[in-house]
GROMACS .gro file of C-alpha atoms in nm:
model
  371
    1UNK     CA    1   0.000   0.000   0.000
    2UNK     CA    2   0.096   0.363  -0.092
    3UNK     CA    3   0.096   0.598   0.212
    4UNK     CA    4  -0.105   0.887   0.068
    5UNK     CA    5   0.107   1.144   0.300
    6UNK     CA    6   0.418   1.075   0.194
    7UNK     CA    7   0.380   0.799  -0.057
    8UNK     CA    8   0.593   0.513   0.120
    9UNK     CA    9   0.509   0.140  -0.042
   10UNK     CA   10   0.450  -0.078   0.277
   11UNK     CA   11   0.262  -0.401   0.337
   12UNK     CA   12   0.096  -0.215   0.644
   13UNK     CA   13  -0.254  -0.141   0.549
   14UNK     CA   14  -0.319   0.043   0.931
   15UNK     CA   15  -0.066   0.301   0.955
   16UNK     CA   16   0.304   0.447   0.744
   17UNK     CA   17   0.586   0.293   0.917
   18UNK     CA   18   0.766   0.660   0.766
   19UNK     CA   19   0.583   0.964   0.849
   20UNK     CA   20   0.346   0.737   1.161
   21UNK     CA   21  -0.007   0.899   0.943
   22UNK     CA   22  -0.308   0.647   1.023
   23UNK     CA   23  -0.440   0.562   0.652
   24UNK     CA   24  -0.800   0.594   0.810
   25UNK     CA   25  -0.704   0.913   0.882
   26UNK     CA   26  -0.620   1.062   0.549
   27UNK     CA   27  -0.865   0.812   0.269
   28UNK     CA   28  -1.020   1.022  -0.030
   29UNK     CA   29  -1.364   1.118  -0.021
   30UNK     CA   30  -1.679   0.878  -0.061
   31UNK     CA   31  -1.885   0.970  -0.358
   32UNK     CA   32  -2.187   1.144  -0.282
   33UNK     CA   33  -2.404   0.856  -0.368
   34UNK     CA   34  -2.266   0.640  -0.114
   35UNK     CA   35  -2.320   0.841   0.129
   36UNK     CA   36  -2.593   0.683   0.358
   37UNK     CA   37  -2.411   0.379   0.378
   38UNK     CA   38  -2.073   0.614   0.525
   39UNK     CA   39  -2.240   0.727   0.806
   40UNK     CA   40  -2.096   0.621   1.132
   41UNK     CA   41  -2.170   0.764   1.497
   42UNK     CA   42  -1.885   0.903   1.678
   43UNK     CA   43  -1.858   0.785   2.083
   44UNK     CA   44  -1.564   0.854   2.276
   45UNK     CA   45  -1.363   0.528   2.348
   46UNK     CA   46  -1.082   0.504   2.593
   47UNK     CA   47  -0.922   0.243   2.305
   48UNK     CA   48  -0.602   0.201   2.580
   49UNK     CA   49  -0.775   0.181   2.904
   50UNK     CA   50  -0.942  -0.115   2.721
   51UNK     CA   51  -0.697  -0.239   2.577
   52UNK     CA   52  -0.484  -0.244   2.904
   53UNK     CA   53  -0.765  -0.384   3.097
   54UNK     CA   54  -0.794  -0.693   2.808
   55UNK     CA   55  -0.437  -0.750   2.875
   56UNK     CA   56  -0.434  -0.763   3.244
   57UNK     CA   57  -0.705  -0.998   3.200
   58UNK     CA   58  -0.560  -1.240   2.983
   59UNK     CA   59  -0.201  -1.247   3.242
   60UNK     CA   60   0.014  -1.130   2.968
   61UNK     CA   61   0.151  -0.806   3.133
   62UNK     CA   62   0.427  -0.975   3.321
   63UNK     CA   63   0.679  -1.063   3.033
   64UNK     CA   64   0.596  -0.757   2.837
   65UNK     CA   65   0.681  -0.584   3.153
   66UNK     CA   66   1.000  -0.789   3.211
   67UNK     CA   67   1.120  -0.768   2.841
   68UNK     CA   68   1.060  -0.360   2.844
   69UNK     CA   69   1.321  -0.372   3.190
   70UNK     CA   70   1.519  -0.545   2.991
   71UNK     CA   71   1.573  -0.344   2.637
   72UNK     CA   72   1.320  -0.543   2.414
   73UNK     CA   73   1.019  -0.358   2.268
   74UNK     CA   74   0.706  -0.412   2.524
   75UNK     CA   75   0.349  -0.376   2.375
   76UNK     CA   76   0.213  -0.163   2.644
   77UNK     CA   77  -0.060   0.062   2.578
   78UNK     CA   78  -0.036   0.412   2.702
   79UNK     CA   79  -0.274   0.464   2.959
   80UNK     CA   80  -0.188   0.870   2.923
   81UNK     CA   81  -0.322   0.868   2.556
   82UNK     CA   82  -0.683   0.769   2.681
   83UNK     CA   83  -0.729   0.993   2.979
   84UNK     CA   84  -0.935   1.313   2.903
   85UNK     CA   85  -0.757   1.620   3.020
   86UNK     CA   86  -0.889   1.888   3.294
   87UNK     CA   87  -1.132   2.149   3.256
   88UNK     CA   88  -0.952   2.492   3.283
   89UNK     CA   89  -0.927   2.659   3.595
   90UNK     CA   90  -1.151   2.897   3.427
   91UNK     CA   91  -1.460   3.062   3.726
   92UNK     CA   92  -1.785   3.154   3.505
   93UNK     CA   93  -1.892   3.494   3.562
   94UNK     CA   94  -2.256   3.592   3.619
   95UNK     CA   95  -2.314   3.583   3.264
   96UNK     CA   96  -2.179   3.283   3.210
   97UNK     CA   97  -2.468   3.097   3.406
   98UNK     CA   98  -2.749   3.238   3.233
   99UNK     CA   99  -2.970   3.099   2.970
  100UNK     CA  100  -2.851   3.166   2.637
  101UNK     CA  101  -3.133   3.370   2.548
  102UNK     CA  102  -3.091   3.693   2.719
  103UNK     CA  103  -2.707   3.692   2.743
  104UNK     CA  104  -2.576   3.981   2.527
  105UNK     CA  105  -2.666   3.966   2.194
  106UNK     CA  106  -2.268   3.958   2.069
  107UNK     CA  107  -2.202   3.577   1.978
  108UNK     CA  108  -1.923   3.551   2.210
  109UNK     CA  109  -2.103   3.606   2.488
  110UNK     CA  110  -2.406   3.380   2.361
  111UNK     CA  111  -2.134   3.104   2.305
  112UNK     CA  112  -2.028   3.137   2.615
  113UNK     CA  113  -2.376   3.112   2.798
  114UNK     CA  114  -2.434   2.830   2.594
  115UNK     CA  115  -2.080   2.665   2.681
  116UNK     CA  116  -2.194   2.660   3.060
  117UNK     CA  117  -2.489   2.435   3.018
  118UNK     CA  118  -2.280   2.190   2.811
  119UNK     CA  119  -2.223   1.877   2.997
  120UNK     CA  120  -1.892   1.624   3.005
  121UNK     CA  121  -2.086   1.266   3.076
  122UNK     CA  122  -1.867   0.988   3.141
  123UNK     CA  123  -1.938   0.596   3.109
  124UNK     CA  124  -1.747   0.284   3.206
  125UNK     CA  125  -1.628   0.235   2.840
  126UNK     CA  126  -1.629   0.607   2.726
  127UNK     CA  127  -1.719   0.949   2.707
  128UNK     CA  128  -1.940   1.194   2.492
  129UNK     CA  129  -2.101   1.523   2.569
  130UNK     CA  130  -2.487   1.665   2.637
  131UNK     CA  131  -2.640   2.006   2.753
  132UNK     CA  132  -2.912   2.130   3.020
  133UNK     CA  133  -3.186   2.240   2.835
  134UNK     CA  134  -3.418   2.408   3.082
  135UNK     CA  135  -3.435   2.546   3.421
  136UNK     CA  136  -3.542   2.161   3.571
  137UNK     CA  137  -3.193   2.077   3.467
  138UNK     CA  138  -3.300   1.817   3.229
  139UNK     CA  139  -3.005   1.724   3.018
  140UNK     CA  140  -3.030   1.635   2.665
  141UNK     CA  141  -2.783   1.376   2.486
  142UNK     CA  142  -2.737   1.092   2.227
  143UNK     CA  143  -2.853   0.756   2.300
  144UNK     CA  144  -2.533   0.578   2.251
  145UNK     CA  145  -2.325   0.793   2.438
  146UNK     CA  146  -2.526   0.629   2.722
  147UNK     CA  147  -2.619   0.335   2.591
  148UNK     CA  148  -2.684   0.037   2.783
  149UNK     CA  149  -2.712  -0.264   2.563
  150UNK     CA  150  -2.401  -0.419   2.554
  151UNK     CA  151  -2.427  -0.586   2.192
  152UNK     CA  152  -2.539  -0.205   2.031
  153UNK     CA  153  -2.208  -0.064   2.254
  154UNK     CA  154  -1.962  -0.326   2.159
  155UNK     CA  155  -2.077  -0.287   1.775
  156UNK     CA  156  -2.009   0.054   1.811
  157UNK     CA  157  -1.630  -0.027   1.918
  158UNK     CA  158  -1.601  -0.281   1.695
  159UNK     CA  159  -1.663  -0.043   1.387
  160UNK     CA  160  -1.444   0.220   1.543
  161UNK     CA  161  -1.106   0.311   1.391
  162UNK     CA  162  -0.926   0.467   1.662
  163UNK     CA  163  -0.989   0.127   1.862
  164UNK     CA  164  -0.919  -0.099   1.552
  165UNK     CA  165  -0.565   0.110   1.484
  166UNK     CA  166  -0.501   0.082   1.841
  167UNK     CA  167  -0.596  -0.310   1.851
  168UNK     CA  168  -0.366  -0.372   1.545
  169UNK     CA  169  -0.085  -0.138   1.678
  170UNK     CA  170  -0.068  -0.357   2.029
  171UNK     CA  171  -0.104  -0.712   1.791
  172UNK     CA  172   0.240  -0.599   1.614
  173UNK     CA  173   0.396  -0.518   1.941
  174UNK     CA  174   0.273  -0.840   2.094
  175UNK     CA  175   0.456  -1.030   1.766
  176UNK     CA  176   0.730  -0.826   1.878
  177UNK     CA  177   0.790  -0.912   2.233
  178UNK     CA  178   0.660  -1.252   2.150
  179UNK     CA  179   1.011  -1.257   1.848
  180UNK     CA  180   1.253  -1.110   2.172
  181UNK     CA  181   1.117  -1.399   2.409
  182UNK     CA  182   1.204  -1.663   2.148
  183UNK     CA  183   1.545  -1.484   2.079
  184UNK     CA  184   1.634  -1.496   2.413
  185UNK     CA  185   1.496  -1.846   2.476
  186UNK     CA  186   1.722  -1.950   2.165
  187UNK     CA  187   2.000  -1.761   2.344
  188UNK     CA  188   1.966  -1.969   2.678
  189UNK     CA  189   1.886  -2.296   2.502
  190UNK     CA  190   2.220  -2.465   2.613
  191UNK     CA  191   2.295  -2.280   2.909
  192UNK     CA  192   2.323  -2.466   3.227
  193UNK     CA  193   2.141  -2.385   3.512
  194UNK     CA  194   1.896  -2.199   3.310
  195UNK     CA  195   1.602  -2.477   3.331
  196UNK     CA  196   1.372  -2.265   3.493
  197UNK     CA  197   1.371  -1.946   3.339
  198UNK     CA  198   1.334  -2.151   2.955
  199UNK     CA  199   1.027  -2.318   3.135
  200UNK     CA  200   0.899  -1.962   3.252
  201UNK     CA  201   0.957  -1.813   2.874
  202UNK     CA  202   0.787  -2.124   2.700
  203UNK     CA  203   0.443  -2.010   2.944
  204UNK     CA  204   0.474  -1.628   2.878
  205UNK     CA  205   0.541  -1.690   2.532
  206UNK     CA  206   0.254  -1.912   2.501
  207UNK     CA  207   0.015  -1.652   2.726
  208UNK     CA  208   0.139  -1.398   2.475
  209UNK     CA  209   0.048  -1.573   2.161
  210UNK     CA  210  -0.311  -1.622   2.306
  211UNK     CA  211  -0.367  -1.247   2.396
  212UNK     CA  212  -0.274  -1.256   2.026
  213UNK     CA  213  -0.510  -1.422   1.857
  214UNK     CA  214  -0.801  -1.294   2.131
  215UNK     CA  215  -0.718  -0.925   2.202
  216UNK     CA  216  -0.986  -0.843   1.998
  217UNK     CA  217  -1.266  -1.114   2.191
  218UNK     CA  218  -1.148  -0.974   2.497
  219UNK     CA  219  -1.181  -0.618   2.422
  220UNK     CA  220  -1.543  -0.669   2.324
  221UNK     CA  221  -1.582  -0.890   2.654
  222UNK     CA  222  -1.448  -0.616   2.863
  223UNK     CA  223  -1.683  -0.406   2.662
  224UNK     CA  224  -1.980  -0.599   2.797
  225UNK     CA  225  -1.868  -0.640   3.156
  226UNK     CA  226  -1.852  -0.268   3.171
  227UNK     CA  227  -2.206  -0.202   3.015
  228UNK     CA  228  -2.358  -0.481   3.223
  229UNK     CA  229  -2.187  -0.326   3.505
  230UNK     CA  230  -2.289   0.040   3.418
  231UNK     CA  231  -2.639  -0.103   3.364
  232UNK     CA  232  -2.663  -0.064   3.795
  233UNK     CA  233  -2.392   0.181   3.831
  234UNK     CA  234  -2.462   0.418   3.620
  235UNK     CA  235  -2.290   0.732   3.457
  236UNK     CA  236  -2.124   1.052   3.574
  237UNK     CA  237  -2.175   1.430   3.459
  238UNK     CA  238  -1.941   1.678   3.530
  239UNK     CA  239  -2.062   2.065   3.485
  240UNK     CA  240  -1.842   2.351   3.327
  241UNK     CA  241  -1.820   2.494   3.697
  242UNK     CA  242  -1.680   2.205   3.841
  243UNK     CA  243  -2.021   2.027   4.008
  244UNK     CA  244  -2.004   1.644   3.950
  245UNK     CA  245  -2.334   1.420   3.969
  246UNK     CA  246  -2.254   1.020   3.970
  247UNK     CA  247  -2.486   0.763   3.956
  248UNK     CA  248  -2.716   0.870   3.700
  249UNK     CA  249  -2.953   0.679   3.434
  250UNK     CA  250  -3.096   0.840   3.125
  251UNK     CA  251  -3.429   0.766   2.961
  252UNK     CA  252  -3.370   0.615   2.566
  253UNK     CA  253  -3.576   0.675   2.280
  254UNK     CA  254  -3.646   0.357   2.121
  255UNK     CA  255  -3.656   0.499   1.796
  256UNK     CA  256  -3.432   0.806   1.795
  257UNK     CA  257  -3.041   0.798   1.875
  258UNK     CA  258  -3.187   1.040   2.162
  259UNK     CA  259  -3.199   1.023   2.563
  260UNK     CA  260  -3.248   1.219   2.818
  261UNK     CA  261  -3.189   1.245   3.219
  262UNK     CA  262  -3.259   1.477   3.473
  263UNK     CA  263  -2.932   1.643   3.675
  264UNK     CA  264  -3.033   1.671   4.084
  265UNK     CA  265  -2.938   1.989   4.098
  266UNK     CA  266  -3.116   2.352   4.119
  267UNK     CA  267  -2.997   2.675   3.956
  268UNK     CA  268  -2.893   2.483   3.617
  269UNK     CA  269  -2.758   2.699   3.320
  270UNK     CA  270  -2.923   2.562   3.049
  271UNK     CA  271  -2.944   2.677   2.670
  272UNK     CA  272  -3.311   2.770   2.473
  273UNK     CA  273  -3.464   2.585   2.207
  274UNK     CA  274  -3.486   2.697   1.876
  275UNK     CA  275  -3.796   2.512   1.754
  276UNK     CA  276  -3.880   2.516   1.437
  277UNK     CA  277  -3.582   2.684   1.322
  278UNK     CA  278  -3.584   2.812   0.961
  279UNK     CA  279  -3.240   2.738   0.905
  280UNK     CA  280  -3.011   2.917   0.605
  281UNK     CA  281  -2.781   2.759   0.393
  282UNK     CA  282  -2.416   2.906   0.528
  283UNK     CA  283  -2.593   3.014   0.862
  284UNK     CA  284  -2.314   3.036   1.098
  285UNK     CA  285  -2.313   2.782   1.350
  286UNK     CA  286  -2.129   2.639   1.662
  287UNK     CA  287  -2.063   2.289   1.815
  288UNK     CA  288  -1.964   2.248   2.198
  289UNK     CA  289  -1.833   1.952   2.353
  290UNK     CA  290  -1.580   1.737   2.455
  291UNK     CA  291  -1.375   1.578   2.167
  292UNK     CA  292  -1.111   1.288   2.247
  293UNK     CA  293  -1.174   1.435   2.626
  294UNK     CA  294  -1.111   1.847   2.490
  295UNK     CA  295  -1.393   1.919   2.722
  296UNK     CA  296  -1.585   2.226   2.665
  297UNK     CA  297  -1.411   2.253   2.307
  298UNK     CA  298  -1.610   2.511   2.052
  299UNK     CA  299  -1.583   2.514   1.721
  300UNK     CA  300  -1.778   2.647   1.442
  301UNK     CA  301  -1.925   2.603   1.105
  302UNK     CA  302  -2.210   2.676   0.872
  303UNK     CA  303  -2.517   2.479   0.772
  304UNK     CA  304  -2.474   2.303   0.467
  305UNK     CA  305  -2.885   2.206   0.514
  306UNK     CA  306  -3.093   1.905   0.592
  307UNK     CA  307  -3.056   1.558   0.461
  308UNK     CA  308  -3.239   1.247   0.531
  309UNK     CA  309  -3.018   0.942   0.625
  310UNK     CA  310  -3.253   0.613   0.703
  311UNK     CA  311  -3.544   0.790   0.784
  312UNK     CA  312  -3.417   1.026   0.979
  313UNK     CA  313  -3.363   1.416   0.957
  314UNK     CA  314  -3.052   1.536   1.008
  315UNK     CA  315  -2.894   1.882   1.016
  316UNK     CA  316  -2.578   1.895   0.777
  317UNK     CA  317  -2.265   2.107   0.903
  318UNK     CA  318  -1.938   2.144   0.850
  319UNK     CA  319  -1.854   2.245   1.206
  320UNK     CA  320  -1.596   1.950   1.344
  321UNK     CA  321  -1.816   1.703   1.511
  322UNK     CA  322  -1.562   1.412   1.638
  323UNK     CA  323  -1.553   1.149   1.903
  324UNK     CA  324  -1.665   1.280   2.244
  325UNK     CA  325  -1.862   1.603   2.069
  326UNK     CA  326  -2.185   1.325   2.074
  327UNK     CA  327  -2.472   1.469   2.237
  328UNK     CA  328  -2.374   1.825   2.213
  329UNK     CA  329  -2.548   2.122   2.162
  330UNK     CA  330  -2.508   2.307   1.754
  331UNK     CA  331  -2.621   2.624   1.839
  332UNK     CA  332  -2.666   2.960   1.671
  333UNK     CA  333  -2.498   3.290   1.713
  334UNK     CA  334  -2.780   3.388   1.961
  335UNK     CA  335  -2.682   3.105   2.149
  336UNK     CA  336  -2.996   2.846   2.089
  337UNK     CA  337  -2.994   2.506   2.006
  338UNK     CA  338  -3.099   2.357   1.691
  339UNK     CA  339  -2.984   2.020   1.707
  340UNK     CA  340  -2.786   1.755   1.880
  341UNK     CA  341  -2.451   1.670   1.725
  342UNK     CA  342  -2.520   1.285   1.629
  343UNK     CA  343  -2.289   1.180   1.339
  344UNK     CA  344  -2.019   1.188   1.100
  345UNK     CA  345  -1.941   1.106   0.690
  346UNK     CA  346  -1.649   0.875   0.763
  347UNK     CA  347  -1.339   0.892   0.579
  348UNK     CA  348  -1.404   1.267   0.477
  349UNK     CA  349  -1.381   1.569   0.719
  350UNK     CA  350  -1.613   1.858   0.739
  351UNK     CA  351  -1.924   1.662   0.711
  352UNK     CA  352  -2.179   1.590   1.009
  353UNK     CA  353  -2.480   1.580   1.110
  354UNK     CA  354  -2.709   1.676   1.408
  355UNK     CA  355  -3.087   1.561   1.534
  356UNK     CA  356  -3.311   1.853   1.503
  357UNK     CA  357  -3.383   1.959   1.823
  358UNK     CA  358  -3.746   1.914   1.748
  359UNK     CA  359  -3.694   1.579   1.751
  360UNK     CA  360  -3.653   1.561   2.155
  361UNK     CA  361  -3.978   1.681   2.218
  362UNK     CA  362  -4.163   1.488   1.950
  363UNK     CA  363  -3.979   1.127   2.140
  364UNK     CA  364  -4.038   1.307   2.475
  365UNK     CA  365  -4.339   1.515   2.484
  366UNK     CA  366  -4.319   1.508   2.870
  367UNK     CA  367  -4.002   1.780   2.787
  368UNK     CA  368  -4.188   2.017   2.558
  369UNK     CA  369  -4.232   2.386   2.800
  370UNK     CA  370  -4.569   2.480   2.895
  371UNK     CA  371  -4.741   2.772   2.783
   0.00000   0.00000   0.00000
């Protein structure tokens, strides 16, 4: 395969062994007409915390520990590369806790309004974003950012390509550590006195080719356990001004990729609805959320208009929607939501799609405002 970066010839379909580019990273564009069939939901996956956990689980860690104190390449996983980082030490202001609709009419300010109801939700297997969207402190997000059937969850990782590159990344250093322990087994062969240690490389090597051939199995197991597990446990929400709420379930559409829980809290921030929106091609627009663990990230964009993708309206934008931006607010310059950022065209950038926000109160009724 070519790398399209820099155009090294490799038999390494996953990523350049030059310039280090992920191929998934950098394909062409799908024609138009294929569209519907490229659309993929983003979650957040912590691909190494899972990946470490599978390990631990399948007693492999102590050789690849032993052979990285020794010199010899040791498929660990970086933990550090799946953690999200730190809100900033940032204190809202008065403003800042207000509903969107009567902060200041500049954008900034709007943005900002809006950017303090946004919520960081974390799971046992992930993370993904979702925002307060009345005074009640009812909190509006994606279904599978808190999803809790294990088969739809572990589908979801299975088709993702950050946690496929990382699976295939840790197989090759596996193969790696698994070549040193035979080298040095080799090495020892006709030593004397050296019995016990071939006996103890024979097992690790053997443990090691298993985790080989199962990673995968026993990241989707670990997967499950964490679902089931979440299933009583729940989920945790963390606010923009530091409050943290643990334990919490979410009501599911069974239709929708929509769900929506209820924070115990008073005094929420929480950002307007902009039903019925008559939306204009190149209307400016912003996303907030927490991509790859960014929280609070804001980006913006312009609507590119509405398309319908199995039944389904969506809101087209080329504001960045990526993993962890699921279940956040797209809002307007006046700082009201118009959708719920949902999905993305995958293997092209610039292209994604939100859930009108009508849609929450047509699968919830019970959240539509009185009059």
């Amino acid at each position: 395969m070519d790398c399209p970066k820099c155009g090294r010839t490799q038999d390494n379909t996953v990523k350049c062994e030059s310039c280090g580019v992920y191929f998934a990273k950098v394909t062409q564009p799908v024609p138009p007409q294929r569209a519907a069939a490229q659309v993929e939901v983003k979650p957040g996956f912590s691909a190494g915390a899972l990946l470490l956990v599978a390990l631990a689980a399948g007693g492999g860690v102590y050789y690849l520990m032993r052979a990285a104190h020794s010199g010899h390449a040791a498929p660990a996983v970086s933990a550090a590369a799946s953690t999200p980082l730190q809100p900033s030490d940032v204190t809202p202001d008065a403003a800042a806790i207000t509903p969107a609709a009567t902060a200041a009419p500049s954008a900034v300010s709007a943005v900002e309004a809006a950017r303090s109801a946004t919520v960081f939700i974390r799971t046992a297997w992930g993370f993904g974003s979702g925002f307060i969207i009345d005074a009640d402190c009812h909190v509006v997000t994606n279904r599978h950012v808190v999803e809790t059937d294990a088969a739809r969850v572990t589908a979801n990782v299975d088709h993702n390509p950050e946690v496929q590159s990382t699976i295939v990344a840790t197989q090759q250093r596996l193969q790696n550590a698994i070549y040193a322990a035979q080298l040095h087994r080799h090495v020892i062969a006709n030593q004397p006195g050296s019995n016990l240690e071939r006996m103890q490389l024979d097992a690790q090597i053997q443990k090691m080719q298993q985790i080989l051939t199962t990673l995968p199995k026993q990241v989707d197991a670990e997967v499950t356990d964490r679902v089931n597990d979440a299933d009583h446990s729940g989920f945790s929400v963390t606010l923009l001004d530091g409050r943290k709420f643990e334990g919490l379930h979410a009501r599911l559409s069974g239709s929708t990729d929509l769900a929506v829980f209820q924070l115990p809290a008073n005094g929420c921030p929480f950002i307007v609805a902009d039903r019925n929106a008559d939306l204009k091609v190149g209307q400016r627009v912003y996303t907030i959320g927490n991509p790859s663990g960014l929280q609070y990230t804001v980006t913006s964009g312009v609507v590119s208009g509405e398309r319908e993708l199995e039944g389904q309206t969506y809101v087209q934008t080329d504001a960045p929607i990526n993993p962890g931006n699921s279940g956040g607010p797209l809002i307007t310059e006046q700082g009201r939501v118009i959708g719920i950022n949902s999905r993305v065209m995958r293997g092209v950038q610039g292209i994604g799609f939100a859930i009108p926000i009508d849609a929450v109160y047509t699968e919830f009724p019970e959240m539509a405002p009185t009059r």
